[in-house]
PDB file of C-alpha atoms and ligand atoms in Angstrom:
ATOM      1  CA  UNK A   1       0.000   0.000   0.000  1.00  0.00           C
ATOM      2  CA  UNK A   2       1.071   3.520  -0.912  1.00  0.00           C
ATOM      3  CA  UNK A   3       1.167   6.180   1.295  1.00  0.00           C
ATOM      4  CA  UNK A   4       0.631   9.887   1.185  1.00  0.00           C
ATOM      5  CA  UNK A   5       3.047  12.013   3.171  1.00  0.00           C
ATOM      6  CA  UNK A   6       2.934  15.629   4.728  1.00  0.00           C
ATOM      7  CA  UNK A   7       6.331  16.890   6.172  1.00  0.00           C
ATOM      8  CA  UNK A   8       8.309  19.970   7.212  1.00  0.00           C
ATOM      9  CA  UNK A   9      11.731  19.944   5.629  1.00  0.00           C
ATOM     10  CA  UNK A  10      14.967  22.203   6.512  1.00  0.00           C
ATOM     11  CA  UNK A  11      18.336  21.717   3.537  1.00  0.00           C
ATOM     12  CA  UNK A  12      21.347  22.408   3.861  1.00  0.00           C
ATOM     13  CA  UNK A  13      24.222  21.874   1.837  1.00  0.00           C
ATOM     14  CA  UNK A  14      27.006  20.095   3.072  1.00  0.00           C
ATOM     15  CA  UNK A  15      28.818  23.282   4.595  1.00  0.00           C
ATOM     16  CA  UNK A  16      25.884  23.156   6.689  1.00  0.00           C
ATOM     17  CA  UNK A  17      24.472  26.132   4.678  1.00  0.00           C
ATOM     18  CA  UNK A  18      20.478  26.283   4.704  1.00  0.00           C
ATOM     19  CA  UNK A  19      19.310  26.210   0.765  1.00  0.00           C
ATOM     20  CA  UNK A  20      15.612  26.330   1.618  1.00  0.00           C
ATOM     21  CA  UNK A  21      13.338  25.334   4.177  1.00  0.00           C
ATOM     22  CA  UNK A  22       9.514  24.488   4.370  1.00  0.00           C
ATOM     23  CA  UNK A  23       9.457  25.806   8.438  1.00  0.00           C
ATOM     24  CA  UNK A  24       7.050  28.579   8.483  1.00  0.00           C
ATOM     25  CA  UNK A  25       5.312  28.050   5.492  1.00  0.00           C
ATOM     26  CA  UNK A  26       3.117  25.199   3.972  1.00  0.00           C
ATOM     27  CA  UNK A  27       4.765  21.705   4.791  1.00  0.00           C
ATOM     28  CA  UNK A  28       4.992  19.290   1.529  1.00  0.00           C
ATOM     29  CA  UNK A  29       2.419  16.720   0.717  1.00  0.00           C
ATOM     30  CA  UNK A  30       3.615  13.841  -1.679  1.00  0.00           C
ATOM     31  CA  UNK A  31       2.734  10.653  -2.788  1.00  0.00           C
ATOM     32  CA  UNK A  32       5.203   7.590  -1.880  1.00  0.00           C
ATOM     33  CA  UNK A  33       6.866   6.265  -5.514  1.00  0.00           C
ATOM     34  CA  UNK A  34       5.533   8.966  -7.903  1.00  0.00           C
ATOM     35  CA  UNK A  35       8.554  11.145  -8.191  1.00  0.00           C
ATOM     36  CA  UNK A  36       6.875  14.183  -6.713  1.00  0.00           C
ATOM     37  CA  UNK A  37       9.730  14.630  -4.309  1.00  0.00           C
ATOM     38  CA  UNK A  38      13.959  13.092  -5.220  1.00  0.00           C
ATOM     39  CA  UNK A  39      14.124   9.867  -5.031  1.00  0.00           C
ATOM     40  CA  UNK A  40      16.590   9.257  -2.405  1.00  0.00           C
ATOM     41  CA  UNK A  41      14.209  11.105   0.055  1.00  0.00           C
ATOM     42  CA  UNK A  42      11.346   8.860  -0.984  1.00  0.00           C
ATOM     43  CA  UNK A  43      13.191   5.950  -0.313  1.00  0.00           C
ATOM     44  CA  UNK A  44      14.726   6.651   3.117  1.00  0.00           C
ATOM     45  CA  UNK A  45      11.300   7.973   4.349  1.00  0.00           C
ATOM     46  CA  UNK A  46       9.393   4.736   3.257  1.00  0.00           C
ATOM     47  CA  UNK A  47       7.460   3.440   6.410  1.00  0.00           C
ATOM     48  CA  UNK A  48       7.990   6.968   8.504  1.00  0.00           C
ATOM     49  CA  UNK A  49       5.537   7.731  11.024  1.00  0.00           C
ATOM     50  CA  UNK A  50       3.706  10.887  11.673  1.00  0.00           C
ATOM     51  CA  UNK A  51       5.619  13.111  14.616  1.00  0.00           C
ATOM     52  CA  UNK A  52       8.744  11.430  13.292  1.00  0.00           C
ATOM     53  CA  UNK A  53      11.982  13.718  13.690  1.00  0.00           C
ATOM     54  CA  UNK A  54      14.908  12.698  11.657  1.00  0.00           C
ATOM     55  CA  UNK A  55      17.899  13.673   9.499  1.00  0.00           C
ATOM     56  CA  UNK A  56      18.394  12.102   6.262  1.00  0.00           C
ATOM     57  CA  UNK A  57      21.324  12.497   4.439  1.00  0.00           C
ATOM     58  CA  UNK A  58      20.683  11.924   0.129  1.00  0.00           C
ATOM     59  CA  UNK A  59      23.952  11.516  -1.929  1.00  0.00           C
ATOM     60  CA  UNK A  60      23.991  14.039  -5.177  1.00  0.00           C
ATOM     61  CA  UNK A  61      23.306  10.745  -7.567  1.00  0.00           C
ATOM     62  CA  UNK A  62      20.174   9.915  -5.798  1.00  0.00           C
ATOM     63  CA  UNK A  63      19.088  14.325  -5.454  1.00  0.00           C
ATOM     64  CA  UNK A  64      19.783  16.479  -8.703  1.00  0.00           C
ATOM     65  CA  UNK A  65      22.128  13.706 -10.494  1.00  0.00           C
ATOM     66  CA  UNK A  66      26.057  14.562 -11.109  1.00  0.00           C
ATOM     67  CA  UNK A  67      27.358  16.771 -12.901  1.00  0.00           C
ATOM     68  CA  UNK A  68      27.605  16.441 -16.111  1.00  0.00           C
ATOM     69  CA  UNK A  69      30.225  18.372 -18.371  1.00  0.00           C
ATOM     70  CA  UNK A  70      28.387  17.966 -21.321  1.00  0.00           C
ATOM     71  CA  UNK A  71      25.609  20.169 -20.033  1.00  0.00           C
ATOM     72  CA  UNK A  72      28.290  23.035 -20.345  1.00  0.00           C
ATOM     73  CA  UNK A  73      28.336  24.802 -24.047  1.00  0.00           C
ATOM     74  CA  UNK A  74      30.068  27.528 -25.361  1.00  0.00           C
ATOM     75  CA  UNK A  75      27.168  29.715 -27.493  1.00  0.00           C
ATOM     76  CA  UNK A  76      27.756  33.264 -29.073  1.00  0.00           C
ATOM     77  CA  UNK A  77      26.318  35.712 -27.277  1.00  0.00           C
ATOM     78  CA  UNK A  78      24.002  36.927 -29.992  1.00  0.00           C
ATOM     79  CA  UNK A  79      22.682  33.345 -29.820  1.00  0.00           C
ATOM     80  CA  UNK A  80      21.232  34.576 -26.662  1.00  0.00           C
ATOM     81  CA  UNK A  81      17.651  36.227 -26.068  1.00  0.00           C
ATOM     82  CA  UNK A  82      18.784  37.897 -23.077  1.00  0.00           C
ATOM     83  CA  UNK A  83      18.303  41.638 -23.523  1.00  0.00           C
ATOM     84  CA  UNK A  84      20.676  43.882 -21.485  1.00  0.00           C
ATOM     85  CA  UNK A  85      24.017  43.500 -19.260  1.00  0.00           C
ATOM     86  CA  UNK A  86      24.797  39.688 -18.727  1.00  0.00           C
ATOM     87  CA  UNK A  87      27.177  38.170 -15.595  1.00  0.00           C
ATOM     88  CA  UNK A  88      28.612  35.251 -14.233  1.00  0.00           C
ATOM     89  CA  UNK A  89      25.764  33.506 -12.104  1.00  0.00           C
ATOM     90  CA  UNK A  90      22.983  34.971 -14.057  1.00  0.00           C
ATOM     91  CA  UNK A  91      20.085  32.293 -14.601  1.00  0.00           C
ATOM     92  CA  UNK A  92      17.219  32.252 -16.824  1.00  0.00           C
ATOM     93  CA  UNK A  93      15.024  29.921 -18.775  1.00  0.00           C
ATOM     94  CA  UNK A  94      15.787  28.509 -21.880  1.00  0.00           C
ATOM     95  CA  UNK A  95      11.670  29.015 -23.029  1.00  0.00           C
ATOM     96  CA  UNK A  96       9.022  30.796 -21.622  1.00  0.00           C
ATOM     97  CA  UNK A  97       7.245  27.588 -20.461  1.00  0.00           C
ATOM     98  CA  UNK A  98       7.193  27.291 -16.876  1.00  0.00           C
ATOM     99  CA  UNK A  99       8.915  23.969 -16.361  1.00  0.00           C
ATOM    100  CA  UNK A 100      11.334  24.794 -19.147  1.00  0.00           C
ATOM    101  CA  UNK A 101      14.825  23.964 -17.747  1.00  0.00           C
ATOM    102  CA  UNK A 102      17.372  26.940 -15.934  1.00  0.00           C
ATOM    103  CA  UNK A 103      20.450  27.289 -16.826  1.00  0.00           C
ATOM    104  CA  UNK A 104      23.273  29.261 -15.509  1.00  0.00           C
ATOM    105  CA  UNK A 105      25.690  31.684 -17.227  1.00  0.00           C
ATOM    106  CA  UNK A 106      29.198  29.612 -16.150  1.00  0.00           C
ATOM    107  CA  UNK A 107      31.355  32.336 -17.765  1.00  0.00           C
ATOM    108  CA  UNK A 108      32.043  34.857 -20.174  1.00  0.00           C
ATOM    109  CA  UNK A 109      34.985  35.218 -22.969  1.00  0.00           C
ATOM    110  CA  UNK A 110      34.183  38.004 -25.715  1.00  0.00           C
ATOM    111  CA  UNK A 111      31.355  37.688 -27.388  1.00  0.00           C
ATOM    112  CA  UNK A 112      30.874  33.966 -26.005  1.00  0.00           C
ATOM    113  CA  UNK A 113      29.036  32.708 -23.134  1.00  0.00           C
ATOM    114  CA  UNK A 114      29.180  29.070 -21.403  1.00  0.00           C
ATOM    115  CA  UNK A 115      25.983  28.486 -20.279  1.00  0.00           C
ATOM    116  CA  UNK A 116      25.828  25.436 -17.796  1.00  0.00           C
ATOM    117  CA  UNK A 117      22.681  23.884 -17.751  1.00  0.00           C
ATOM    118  CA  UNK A 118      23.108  21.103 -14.937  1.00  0.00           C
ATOM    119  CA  UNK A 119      20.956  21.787 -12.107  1.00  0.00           C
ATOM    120  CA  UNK A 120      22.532  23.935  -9.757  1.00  0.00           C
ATOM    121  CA  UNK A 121      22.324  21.427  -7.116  1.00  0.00           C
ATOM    122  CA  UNK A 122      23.630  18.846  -9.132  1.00  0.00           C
ATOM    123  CA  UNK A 123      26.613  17.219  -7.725  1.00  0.00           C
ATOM    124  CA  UNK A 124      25.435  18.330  -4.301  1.00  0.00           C
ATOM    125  CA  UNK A 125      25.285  16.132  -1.761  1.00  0.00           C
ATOM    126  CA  UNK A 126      21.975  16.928   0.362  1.00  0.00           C
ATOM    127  CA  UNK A 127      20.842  16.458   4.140  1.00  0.00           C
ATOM    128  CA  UNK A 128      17.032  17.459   5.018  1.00  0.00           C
ATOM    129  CA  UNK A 129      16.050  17.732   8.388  1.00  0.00           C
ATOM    130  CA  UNK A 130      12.753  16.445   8.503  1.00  0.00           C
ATOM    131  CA  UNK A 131       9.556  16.350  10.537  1.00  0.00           C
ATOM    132  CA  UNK A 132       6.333  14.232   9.168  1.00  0.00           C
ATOM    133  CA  UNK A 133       3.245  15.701  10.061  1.00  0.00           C
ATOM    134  CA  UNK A 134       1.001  13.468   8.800  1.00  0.00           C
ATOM    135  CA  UNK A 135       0.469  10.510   6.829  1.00  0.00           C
ATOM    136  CA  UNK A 136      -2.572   8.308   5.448  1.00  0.00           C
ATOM    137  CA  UNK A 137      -3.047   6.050   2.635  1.00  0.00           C
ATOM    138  CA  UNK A 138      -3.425   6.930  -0.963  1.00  0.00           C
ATOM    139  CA  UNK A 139      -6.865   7.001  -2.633  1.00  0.00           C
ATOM    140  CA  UNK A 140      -7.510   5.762  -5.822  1.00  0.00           C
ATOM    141  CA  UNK A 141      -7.936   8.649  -7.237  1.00  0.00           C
ATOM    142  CA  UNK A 142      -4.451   9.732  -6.172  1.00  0.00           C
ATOM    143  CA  UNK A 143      -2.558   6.294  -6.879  1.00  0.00           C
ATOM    144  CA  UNK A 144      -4.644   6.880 -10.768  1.00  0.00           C
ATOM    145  CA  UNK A 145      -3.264  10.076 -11.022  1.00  0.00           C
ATOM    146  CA  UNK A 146       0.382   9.919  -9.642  1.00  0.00           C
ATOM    147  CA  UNK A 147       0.565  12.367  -7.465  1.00  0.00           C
ATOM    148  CA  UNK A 148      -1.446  13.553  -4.157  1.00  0.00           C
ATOM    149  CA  UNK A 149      -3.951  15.960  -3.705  1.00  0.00           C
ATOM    150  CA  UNK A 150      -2.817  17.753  -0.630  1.00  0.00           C
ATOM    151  CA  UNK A 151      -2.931  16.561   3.013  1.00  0.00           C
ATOM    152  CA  UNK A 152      -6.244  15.528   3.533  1.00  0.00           C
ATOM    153  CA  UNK A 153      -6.745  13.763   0.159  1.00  0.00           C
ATOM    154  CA  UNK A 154      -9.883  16.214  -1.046  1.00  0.00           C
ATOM    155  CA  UNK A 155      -7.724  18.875  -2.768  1.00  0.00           C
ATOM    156  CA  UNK A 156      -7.792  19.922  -6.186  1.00  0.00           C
ATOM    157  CA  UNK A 157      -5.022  18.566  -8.949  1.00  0.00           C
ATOM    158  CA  UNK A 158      -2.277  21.365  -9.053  1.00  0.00           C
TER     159      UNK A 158
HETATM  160 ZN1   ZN B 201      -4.824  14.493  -9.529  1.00  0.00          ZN
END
């Protein structure tokens, strides 16, 4: 049986650096299996019990992949269509869909960019402090669809 899972999640990086945190806003609701949150998460939460309180560590292959040096091109900068000043860092999408993938301008030589588009936590390894708040088992609805529809089951499809 699959579950659905609600849970409160603090990242860091491994400097101990915070990259985001759910704490203080609306925890995440998932369904076990379907993707909706990385996979090595999903895994090492499998079975975990509501008021549970744990750190889980997820290795870079198993959170935003490795990198990948092939993901790094050189492109003329006219190629671009970025209006205005461009630097080192910048990120943008590469359409104006919303799920379109980011990339990230690695450097800058003349009129030549490198544009990296590996995830910029690929490579990362990841540790989540977590906290589940709830969990309950899938409807059919939810187990149809691949995905759940919020913590009490009744919500809408996003
Ligand atoms: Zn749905």
């Amino acid at each position: 049986m699959r579950s659905v899972v609600t849970f409160h999640y603090t990242l860091r990086d491994p400097s101990g650096q915070v990259l985001d945190t759910s704490v203080g806003a609306k925890p995440v609701t998932y369904l076990e299996g379907a993707g909706q949150i990385i996979d090595g998460l999903d895994e090492q939460l499998r079975g975990a019990a509501a008021g549970l309180k744990t750190r889980v560590q997820v290795l870079a292959a198993k959170a935003y992949g490795e990198r990948d040096a092939a993901q790094v091109q050189r492109i003329k900068r006219t190629q671009l269509p970025v209006e205005g000043e461009l630097n080192v860092g910048d990120q943008f999408q590469t359409d104006s869909d919303a799920f379109a993938p980011v990339v990230t301008v690695a450097g800058i030589d003349g009129d030549e960019v490198l544009l990296d588009a590996n995830h910029p936590l690929a490579g990362v390894d990841l540790t989540f402090d977590v906290e589940i708040i709830g969990t309950r088992a899938a409807t059919p609805e939810e187990l149809h669809h691949g995905h759940a529809h919020g913590a009490d089951g009744v919500g809408h499809c996003d």
